[in-house]
CSV table of C-alpha atoms in Angstrom, one decimal:
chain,number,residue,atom,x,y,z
A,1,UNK,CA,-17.2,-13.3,-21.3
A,2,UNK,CA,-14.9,-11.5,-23.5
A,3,UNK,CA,-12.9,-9.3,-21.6
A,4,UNK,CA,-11.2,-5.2,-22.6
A,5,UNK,CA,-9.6,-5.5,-25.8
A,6,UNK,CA,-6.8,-2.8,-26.8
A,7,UNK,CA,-4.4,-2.8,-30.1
A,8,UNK,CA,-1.8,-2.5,-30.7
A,9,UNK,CA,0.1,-4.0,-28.0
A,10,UNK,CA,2.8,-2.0,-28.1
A,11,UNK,CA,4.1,0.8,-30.0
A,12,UNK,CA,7.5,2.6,-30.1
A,13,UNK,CA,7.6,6.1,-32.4
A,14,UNK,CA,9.4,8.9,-32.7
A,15,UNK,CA,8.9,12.6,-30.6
A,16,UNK,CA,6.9,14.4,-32.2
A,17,UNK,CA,4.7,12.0,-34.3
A,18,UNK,CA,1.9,11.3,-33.7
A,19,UNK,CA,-0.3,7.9,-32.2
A,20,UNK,CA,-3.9,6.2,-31.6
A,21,UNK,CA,-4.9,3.4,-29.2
A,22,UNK,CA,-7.8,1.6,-29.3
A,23,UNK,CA,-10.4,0.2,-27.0
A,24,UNK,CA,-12.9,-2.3,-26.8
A,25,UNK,CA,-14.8,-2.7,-23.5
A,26,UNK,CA,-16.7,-4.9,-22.6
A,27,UNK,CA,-20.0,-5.3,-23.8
A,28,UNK,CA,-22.6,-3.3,-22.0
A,29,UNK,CA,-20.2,-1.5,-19.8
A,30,UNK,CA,-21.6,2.3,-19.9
A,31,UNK,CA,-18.2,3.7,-17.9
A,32,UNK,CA,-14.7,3.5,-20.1
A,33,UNK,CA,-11.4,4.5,-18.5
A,34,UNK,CA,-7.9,5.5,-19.8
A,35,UNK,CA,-5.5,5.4,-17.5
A,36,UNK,CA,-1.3,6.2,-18.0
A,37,UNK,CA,1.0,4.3,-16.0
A,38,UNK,CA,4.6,5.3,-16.2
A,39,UNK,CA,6.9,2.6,-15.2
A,40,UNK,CA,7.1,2.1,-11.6
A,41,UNK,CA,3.8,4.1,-10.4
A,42,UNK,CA,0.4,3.3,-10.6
A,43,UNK,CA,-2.1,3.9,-13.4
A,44,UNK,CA,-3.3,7.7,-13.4
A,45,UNK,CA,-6.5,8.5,-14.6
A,46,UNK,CA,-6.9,10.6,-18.1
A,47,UNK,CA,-9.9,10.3,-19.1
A,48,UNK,CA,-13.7,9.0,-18.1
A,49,UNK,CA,-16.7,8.5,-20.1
A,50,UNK,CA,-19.8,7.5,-19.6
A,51,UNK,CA,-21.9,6.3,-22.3
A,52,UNK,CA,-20.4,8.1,-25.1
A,53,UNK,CA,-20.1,11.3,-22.4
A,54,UNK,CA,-16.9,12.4,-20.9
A,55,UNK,CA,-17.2,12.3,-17.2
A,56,UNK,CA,-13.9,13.6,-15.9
A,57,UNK,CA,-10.7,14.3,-18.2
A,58,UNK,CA,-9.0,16.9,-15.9
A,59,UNK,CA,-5.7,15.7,-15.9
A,60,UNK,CA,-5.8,15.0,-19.6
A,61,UNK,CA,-3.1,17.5,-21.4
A,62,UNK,CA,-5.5,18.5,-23.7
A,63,UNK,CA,-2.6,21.0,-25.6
A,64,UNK,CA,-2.0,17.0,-26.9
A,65,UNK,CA,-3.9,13.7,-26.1
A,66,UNK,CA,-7.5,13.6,-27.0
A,67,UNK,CA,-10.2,10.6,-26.6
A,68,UNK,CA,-13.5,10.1,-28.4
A,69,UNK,CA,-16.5,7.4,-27.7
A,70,UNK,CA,-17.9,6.9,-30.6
A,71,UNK,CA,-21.5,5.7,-30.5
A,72,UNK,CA,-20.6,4.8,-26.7
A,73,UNK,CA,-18.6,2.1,-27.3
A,74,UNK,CA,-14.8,1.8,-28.6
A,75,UNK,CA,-12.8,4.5,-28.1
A,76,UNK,CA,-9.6,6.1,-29.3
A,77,UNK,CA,-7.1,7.8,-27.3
A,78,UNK,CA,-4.6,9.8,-29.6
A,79,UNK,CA,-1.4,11.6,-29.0
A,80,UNK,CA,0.0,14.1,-30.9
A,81,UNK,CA,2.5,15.3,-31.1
A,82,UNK,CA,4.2,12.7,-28.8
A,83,UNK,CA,6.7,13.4,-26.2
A,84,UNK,CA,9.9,11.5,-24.9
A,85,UNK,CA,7.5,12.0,-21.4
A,86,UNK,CA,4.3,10.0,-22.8
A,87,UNK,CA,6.5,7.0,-22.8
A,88,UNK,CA,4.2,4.9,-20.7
A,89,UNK,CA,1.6,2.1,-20.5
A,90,UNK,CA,-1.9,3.0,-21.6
A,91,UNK,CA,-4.2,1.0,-20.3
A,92,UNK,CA,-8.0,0.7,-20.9
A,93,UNK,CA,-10.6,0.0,-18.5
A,94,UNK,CA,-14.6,-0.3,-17.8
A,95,UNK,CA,-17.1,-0.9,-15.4
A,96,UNK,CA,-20.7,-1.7,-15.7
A,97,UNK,CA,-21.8,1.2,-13.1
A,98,UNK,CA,-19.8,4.7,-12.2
A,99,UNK,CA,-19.7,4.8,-8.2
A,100,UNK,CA,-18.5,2.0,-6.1
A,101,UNK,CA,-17.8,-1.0,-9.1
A,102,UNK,CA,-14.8,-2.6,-9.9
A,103,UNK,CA,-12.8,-1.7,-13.2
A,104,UNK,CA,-11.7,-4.2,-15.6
A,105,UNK,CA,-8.4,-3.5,-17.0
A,106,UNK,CA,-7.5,-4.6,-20.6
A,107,UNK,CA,-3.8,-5.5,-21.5
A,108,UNK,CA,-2.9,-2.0,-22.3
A,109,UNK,CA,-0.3,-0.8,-24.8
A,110,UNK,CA,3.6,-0.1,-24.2
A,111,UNK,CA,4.2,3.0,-26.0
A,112,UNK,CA,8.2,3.8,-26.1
A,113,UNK,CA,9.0,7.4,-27.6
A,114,UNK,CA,12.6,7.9,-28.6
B,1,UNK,CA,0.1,14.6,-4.6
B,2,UNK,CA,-3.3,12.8,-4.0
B,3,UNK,CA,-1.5,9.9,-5.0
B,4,UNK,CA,-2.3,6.9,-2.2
B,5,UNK,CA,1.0,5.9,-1.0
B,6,UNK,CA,2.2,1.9,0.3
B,7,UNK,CA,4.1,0.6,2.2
B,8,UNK,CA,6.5,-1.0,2.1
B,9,UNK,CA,7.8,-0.5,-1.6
B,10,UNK,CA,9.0,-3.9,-1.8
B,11,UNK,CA,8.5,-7.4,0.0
B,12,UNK,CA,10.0,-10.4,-0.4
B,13,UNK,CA,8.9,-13.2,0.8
B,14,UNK,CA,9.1,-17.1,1.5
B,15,UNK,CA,6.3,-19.4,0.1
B,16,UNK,CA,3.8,-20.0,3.1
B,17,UNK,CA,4.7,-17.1,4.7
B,18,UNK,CA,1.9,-14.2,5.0
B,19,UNK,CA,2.2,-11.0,3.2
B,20,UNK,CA,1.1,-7.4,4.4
B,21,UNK,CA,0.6,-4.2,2.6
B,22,UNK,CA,-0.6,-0.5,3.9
B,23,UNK,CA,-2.2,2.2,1.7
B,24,UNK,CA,-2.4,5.7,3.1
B,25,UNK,CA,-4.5,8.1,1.6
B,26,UNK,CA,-5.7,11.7,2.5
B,27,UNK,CA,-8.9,12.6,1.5
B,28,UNK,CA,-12.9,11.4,2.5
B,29,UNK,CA,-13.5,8.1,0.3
B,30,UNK,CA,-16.2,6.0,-1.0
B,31,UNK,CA,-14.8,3.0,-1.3
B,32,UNK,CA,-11.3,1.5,-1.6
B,33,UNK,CA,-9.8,-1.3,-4.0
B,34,UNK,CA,-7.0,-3.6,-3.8
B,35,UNK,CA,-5.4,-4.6,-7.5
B,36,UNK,CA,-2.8,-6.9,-8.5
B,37,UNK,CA,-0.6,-6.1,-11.5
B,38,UNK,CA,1.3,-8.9,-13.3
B,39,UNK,CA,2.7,-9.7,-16.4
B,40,UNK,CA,0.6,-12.1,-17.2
B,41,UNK,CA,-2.7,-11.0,-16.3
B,42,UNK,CA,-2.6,-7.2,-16.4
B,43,UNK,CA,-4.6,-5.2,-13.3
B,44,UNK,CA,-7.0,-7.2,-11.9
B,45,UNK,CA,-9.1,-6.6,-9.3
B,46,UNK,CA,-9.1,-8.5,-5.6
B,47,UNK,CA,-11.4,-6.7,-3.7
B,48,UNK,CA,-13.7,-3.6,-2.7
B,49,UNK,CA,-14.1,-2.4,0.8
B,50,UNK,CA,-16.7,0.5,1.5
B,51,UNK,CA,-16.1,3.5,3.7
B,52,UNK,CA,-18.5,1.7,6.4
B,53,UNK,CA,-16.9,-1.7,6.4
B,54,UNK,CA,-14.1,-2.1,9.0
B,55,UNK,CA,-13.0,-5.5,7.3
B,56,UNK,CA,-13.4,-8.0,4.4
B,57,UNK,CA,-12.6,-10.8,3.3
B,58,UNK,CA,-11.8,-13.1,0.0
B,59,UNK,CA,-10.7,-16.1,0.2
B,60,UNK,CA,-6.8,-15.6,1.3
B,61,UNK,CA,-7.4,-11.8,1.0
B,62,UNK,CA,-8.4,-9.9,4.5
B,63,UNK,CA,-8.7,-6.2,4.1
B,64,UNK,CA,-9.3,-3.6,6.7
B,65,UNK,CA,-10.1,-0.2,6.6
B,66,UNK,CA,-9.9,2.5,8.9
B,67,UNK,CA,-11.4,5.8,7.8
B,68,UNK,CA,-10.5,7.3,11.0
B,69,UNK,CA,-6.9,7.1,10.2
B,70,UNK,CA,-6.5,7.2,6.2
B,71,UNK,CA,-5.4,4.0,6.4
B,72,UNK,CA,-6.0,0.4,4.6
B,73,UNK,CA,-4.1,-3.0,4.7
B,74,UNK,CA,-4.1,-6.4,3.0
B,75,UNK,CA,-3.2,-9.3,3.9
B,76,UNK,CA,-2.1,-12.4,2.4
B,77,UNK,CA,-2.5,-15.7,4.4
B,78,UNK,CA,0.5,-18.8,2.8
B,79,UNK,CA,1.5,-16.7,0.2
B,80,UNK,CA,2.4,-18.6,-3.5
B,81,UNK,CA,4.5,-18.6,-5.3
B,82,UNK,CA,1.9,-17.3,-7.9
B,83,UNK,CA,1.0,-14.2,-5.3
B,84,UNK,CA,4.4,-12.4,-6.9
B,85,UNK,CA,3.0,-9.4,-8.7
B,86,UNK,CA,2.8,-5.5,-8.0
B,87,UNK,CA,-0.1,-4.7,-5.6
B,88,UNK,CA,-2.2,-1.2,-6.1
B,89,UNK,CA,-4.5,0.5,-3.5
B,90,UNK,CA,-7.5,2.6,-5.4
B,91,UNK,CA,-9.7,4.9,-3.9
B,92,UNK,CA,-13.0,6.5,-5.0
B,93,UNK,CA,-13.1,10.1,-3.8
B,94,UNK,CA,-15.8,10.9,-1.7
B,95,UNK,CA,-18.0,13.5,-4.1
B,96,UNK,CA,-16.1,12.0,-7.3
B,97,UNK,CA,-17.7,9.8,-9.8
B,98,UNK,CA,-16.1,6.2,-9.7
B,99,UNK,CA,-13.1,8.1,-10.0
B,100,UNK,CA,-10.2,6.0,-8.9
B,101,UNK,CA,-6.6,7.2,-7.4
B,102,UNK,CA,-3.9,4.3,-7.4
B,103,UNK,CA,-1.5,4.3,-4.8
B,104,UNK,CA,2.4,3.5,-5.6
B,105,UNK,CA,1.9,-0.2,-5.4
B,106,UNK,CA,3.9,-2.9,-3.0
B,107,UNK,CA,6.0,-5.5,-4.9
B,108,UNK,CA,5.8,-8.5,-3.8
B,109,UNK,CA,8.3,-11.5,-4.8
B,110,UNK,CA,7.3,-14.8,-3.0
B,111,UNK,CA,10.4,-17.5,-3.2
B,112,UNK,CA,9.9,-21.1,-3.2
């Protein structure tokens, strides 16, 4: 079974451009994650769909990241512009069910803003 | 913060030796996860114990829980060298959709 897929692998730009990951879950997972983990804490939730529906995206900073889940499958999570602060891992996730399931992580991408 | 926290930070440790890590938390749960975090594999996940399970295990994985107290701990019986990695506690919010909090993580570094 293939697992998350997520391009590019890493990614270094400048503040104030801008930037788009993208996810693959795997196939037949309804529930997609993106999560930010800044180096030396643990992943933080941004966003959560379900089916191509967004579940929870409260601590998404919405004045500059936005997601889509187009046709309820890959997604894109975008940046713009970026900030020395988004500097960060962005790591994609899924899970067949949305209470009580484990998540599957993909590799995630290694953004570095200068 | 509802950010879980561990303990310890860091642990180093000799092959063969057993490992433990705590995750506080402070609100009702669901469930709670354990996930390792290396750089080879990424975040995978070790194991899932629900709010009404007082103990599991997996393999050389025991996790407890105790509700009563916030509180969760894994152990890892004769450690490997392979075992060195970053380990996350996740909870699922009682009243929140599958949505997880990671703790701070443990580091542990097992020496040959």
């Amino acid at each position: 079974e293939a697992g998350v897929a997520q391009s590019p692998r890493y990614k270094i730009i400048e503040k104030r451009q801008s930037v788009a990951f993208w996810c693959n879950p795997i196939s037949g997972h309804a529930t997609l994650y993106w999560y930010q983990q800044i180096l030396g804490q643990g992943p933080k939730l941004l966003i959560q769909f379900q089916n191509n529906g967004v579940v929870d995206d409260s601590q998404l900073p919405k004045d500059r990241f936005s997601a889509e889940r187009l046709k309820g499958v890959d997604s894109t999570l975008k940046i713009q512009p970026a900030k020395l602060e988004d500097s960060a891992v962005y790591l994609c996730a899924s899970s067949a069910g949305l209470a009580g399931v484990e998540q599957y992580f993909g590799p995630g991408t290694r953004l570095t803003v200068t | 913060s509802q950010q879980g926290e561990e303990d310890p930070q860091a642990l180093s440790i000799q092959e063969g030796e057993n490992a433990t890590m705590n995750c506080s938390y402070k609100t009702s749960i669901n469930n709670l996860q354990w996930y390792r975090q290396n750089s080879g594999r990424g975040l995978v996940h070790l194991i899932l114990i629900r709010s009404n399970e007082r103990e599991k295990h997996s393999g050389r994985l025991r996790v407890t829980l105790d509700t009563s107290k916030k509180s969760s701990s894994l152990l890892i019986t004769a450690s490997r060298a392979a075992d060195t990695a970053s380990y996350f506690c996740a909870y699922d919010r009682a009243g929140t959709a599958s949505k997880l909090t990671f703790g701070t993580g443990t580091r542990l570094q097992v020496t040959l």
